[in-house]
PDB file of C-alpha atoms in Angstrom:
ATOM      1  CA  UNK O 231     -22.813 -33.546  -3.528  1.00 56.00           C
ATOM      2  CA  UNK O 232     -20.067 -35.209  -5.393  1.00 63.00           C
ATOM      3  CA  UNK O 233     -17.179 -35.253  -7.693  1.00 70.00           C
ATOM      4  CA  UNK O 234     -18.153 -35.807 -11.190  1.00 75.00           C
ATOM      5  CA  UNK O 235     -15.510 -36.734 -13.748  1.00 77.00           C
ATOM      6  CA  UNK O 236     -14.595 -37.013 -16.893  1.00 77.00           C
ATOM      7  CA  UNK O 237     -12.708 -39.687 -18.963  1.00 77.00           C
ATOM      8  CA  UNK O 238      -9.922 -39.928 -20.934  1.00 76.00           C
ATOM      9  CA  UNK O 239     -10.162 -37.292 -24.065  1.00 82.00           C
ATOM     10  CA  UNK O 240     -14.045 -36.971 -22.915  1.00 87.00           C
ATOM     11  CA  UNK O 241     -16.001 -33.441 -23.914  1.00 89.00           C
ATOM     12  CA  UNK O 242     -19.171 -31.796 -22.288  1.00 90.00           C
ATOM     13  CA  UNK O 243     -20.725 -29.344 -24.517  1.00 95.00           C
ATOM     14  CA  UNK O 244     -22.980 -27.022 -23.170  1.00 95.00           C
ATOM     15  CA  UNK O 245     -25.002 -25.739 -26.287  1.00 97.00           C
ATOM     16  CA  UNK O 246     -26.417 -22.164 -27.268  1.00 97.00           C
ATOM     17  CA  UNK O 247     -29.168 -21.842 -24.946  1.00 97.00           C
ATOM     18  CA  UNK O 248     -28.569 -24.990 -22.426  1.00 97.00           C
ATOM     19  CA  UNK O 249     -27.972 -24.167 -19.020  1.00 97.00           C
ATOM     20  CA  UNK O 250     -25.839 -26.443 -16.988  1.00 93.00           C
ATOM     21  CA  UNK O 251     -26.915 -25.357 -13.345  1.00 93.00           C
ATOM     22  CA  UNK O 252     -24.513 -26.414 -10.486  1.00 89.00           C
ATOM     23  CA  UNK O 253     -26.396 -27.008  -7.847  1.00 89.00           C
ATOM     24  CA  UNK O 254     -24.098 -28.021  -5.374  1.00 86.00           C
ATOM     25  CA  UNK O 255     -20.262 -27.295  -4.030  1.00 88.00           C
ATOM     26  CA  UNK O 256     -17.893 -29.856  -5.037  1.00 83.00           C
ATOM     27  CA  UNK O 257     -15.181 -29.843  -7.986  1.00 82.00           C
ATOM     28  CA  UNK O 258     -15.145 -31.469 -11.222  1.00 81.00           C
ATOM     29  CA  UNK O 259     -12.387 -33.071 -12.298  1.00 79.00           C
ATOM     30  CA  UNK O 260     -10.805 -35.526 -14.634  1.00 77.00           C
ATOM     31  CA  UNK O 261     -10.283 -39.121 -13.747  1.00 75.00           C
ATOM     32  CA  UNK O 262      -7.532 -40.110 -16.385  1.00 70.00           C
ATOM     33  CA  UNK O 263      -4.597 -39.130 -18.540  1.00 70.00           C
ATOM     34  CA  UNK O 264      -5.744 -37.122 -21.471  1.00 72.00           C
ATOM     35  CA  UNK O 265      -7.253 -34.375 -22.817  1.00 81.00           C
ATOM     36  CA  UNK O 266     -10.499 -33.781 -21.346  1.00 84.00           C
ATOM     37  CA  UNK O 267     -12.284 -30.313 -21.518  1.00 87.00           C
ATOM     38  CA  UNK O 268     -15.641 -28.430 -21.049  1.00 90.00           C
ATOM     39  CA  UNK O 269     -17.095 -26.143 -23.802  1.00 93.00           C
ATOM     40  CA  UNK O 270     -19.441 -23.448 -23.244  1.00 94.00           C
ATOM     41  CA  UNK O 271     -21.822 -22.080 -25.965  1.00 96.00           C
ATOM     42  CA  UNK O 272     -24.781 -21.870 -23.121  1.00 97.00           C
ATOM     43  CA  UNK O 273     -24.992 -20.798 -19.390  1.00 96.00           C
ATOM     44  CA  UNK O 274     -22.830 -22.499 -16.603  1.00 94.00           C
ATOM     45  CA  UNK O 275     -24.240 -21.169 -13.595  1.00 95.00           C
ATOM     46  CA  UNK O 276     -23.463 -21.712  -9.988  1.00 95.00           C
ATOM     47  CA  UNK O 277     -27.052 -21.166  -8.016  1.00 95.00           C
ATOM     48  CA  UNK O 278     -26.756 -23.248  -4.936  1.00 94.00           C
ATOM     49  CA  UNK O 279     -24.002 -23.749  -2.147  1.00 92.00           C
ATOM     50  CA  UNK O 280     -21.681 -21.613  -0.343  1.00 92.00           C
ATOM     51  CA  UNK O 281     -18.368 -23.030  -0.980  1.00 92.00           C
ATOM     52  CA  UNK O 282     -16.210 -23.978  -3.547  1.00 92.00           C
ATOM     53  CA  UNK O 283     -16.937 -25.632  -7.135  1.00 90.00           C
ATOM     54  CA  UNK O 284     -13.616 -26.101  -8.912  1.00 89.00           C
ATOM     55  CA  UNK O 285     -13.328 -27.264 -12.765  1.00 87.00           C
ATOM     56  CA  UNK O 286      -9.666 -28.759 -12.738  1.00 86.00           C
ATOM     57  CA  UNK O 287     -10.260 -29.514 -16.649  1.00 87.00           C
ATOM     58  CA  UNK O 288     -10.281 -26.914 -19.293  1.00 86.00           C
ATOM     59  CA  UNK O 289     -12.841 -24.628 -19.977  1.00 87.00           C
ATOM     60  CA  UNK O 290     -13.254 -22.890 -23.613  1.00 89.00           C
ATOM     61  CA  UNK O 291     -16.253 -19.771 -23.003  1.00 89.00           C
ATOM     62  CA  UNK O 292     -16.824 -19.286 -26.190  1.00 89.00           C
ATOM     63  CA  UNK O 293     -18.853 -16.182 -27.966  1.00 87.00           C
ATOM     64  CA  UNK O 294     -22.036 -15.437 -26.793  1.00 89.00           C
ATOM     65  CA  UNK O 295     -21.717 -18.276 -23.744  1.00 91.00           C
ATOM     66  CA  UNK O 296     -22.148 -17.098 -19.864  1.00 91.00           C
ATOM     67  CA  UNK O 297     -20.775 -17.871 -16.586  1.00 91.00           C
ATOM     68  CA  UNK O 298     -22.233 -16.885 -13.614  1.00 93.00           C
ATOM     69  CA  UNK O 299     -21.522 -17.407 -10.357  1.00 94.00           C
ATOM     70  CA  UNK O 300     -24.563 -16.405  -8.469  1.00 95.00           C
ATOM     71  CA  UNK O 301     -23.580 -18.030  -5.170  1.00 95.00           C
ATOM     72  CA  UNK O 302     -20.141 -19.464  -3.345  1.00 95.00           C
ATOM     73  CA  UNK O 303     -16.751 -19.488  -5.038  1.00 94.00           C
ATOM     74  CA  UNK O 304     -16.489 -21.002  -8.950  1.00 93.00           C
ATOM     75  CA  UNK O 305     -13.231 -21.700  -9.540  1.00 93.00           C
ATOM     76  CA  UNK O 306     -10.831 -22.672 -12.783  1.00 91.00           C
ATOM     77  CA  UNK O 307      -7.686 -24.446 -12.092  1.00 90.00           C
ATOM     78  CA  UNK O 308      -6.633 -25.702 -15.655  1.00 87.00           C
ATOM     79  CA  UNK O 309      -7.027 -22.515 -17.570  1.00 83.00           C
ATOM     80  CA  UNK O 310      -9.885 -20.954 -19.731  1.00 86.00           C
ATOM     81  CA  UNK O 311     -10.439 -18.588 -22.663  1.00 85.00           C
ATOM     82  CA  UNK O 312     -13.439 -15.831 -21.855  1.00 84.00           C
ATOM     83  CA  UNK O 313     -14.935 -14.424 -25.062  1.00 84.00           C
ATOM     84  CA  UNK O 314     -18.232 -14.529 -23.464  1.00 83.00           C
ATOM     85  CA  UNK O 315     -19.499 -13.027 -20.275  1.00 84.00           C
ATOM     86  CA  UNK O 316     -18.438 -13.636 -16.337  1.00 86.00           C
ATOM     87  CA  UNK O 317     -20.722 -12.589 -13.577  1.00 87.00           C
ATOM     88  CA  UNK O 318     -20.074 -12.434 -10.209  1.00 89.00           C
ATOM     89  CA  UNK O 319     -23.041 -11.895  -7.528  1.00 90.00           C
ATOM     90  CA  UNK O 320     -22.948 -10.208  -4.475  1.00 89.00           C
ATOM     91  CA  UNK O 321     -20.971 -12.022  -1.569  1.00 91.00           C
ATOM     92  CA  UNK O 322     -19.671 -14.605  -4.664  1.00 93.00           C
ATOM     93  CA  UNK O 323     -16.062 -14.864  -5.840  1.00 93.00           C
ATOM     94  CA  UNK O 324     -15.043 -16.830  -9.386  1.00 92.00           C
ATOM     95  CA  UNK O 325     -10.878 -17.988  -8.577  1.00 92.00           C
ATOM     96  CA  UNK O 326      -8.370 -18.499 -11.136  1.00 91.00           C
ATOM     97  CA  UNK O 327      -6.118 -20.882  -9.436  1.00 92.00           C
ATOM     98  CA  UNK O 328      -3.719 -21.976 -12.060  1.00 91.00           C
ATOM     99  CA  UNK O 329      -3.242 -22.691 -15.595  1.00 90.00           C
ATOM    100  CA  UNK O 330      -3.413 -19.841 -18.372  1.00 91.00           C
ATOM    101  CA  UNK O 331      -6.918 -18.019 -18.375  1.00 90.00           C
ATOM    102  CA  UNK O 332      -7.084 -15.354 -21.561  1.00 89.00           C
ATOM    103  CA  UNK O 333      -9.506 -12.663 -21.673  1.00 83.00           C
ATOM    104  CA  UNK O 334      -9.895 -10.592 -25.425  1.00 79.00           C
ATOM    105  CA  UNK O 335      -9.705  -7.343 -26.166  1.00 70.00           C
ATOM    106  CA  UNK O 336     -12.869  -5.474 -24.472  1.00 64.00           C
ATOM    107  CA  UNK O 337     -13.901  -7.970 -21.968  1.00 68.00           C
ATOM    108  CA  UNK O 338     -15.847  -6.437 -19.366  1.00 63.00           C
ATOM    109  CA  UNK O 339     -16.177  -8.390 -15.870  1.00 68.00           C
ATOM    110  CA  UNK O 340     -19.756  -7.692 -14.871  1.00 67.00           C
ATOM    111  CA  UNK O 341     -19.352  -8.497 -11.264  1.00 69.00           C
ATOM    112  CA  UNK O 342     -22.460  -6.698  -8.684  1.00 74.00           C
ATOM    113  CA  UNK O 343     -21.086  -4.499  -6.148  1.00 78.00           C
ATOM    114  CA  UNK O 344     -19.399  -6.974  -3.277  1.00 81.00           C
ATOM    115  CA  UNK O 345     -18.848  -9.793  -6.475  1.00 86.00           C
ATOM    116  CA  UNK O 346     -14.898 -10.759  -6.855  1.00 88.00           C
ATOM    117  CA  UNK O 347     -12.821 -12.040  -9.618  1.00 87.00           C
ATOM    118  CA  UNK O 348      -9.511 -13.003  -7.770  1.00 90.00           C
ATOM    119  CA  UNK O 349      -6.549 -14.287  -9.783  1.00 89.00           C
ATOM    120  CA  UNK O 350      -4.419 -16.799  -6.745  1.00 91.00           C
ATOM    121  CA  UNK O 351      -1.969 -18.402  -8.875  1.00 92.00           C
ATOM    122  CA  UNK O 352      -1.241 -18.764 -12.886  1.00 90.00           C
ATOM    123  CA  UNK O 353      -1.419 -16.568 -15.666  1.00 91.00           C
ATOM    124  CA  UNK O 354      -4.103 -14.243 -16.687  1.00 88.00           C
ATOM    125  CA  UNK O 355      -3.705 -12.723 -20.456  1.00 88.00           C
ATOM    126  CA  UNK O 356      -6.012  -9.803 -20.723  1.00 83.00           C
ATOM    127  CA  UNK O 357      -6.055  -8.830 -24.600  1.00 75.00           C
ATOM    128  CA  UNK O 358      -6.340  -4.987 -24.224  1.00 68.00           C
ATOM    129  CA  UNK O 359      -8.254  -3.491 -22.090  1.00 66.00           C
ATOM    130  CA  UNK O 360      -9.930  -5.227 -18.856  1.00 68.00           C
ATOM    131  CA  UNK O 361     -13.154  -3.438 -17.906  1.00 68.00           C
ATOM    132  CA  UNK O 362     -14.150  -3.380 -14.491  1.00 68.00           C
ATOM    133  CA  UNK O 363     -16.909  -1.774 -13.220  1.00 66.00           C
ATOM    134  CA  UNK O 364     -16.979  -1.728  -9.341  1.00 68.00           C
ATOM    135  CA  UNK O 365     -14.351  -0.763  -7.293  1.00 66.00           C
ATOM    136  CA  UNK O 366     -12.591  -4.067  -5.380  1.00 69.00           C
ATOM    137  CA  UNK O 367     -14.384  -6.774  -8.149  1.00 80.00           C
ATOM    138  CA  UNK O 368     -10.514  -7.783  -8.900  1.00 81.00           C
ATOM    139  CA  UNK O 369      -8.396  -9.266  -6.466  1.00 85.00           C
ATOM    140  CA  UNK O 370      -4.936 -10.026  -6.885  1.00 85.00           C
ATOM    141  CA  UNK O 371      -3.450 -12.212  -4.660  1.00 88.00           C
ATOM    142  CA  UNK O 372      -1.041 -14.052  -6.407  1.00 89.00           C
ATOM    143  CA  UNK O 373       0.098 -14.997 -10.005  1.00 89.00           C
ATOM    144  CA  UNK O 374       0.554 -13.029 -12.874  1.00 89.00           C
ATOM    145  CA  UNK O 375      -1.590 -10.468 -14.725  1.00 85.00           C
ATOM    146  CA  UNK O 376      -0.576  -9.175 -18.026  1.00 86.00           C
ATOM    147  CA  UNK O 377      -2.313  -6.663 -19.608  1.00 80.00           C
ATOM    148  CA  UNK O 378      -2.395  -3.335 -21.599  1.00 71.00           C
ATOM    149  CA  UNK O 379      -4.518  -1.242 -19.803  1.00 70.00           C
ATOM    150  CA  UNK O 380      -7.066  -1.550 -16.519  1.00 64.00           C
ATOM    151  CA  UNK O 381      -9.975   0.673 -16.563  1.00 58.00           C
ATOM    152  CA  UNK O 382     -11.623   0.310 -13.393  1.00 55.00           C
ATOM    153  CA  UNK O 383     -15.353   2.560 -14.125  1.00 49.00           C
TER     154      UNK O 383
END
């Protein structure tokens, strides 16, 4: 248990193939003014804990990267850009809770029956088409969603 944080300007780089595991509930902020942010080429994954881990710094999910939430609620509060994949475990919830979050064209949320992305506040971009595969896996309860098309499957 704690709050980790980042300095001023201050990356973490999570590299193709690297797993950061959270292991705990807690947030992870930043401690100064600045720029700090998180970049994802690996796995962020949320195994233990049944509340909340909030990032309240940046993410960037690049190509390739994952983030799954296997457990509790992740949550983003300072915006993100998805071009890799999200998934959501039964009983588990990822929040957007402020910020801009974009998802490209295509994305598919791969959230398990019972899994929920909900958007609470900010904008979500979707670049096309949102894909999502079970029936209640997206929860709006506040913000704005802009998108092209929702295919729900």
């Amino acid at each position: 248990t704690g709050t980790p944080q980042l300095q001023t300007n201050a990356t973490i780089h999570i590299l193709t193939g690297g797993v950061w595991d959270w292991q705990t509930d807690g947030d992870f902020n930043q401690f100064s003014a600045g720029t700090a942010s998180i970049i994802n080429d690996g796995t962020i994954r949320k195994s233990a804990g049944t509340g909340i881990t909030a990032f309240t710094i940046p993410l960037v999910h690049n190509t390739g990267a994952v983030l799954d939430v296997q457990t509790g609620r992740m949550e983003i509060q300072a915006g993100t850009t998805f071009d890799g994949t999200l998934t959501i475990a039964t009983g588990s919830f990822f929040n957007i809770n402020g910020g801009t979050t974009v998802f490209p064209n295509g994305f598919a949320l791969a959230a398990t029956p019972g899994g929920r992305l909900v958007i609470n506040n900010g904008t979500v971009n979707i670049g096309d088409t949102l894909r999502v595969w079970n029936t209640g896996a997206l929860v709006l309860g506040g913000g704005t969603l802009n998108t092209a098309r929702l295919a729900t499957f």
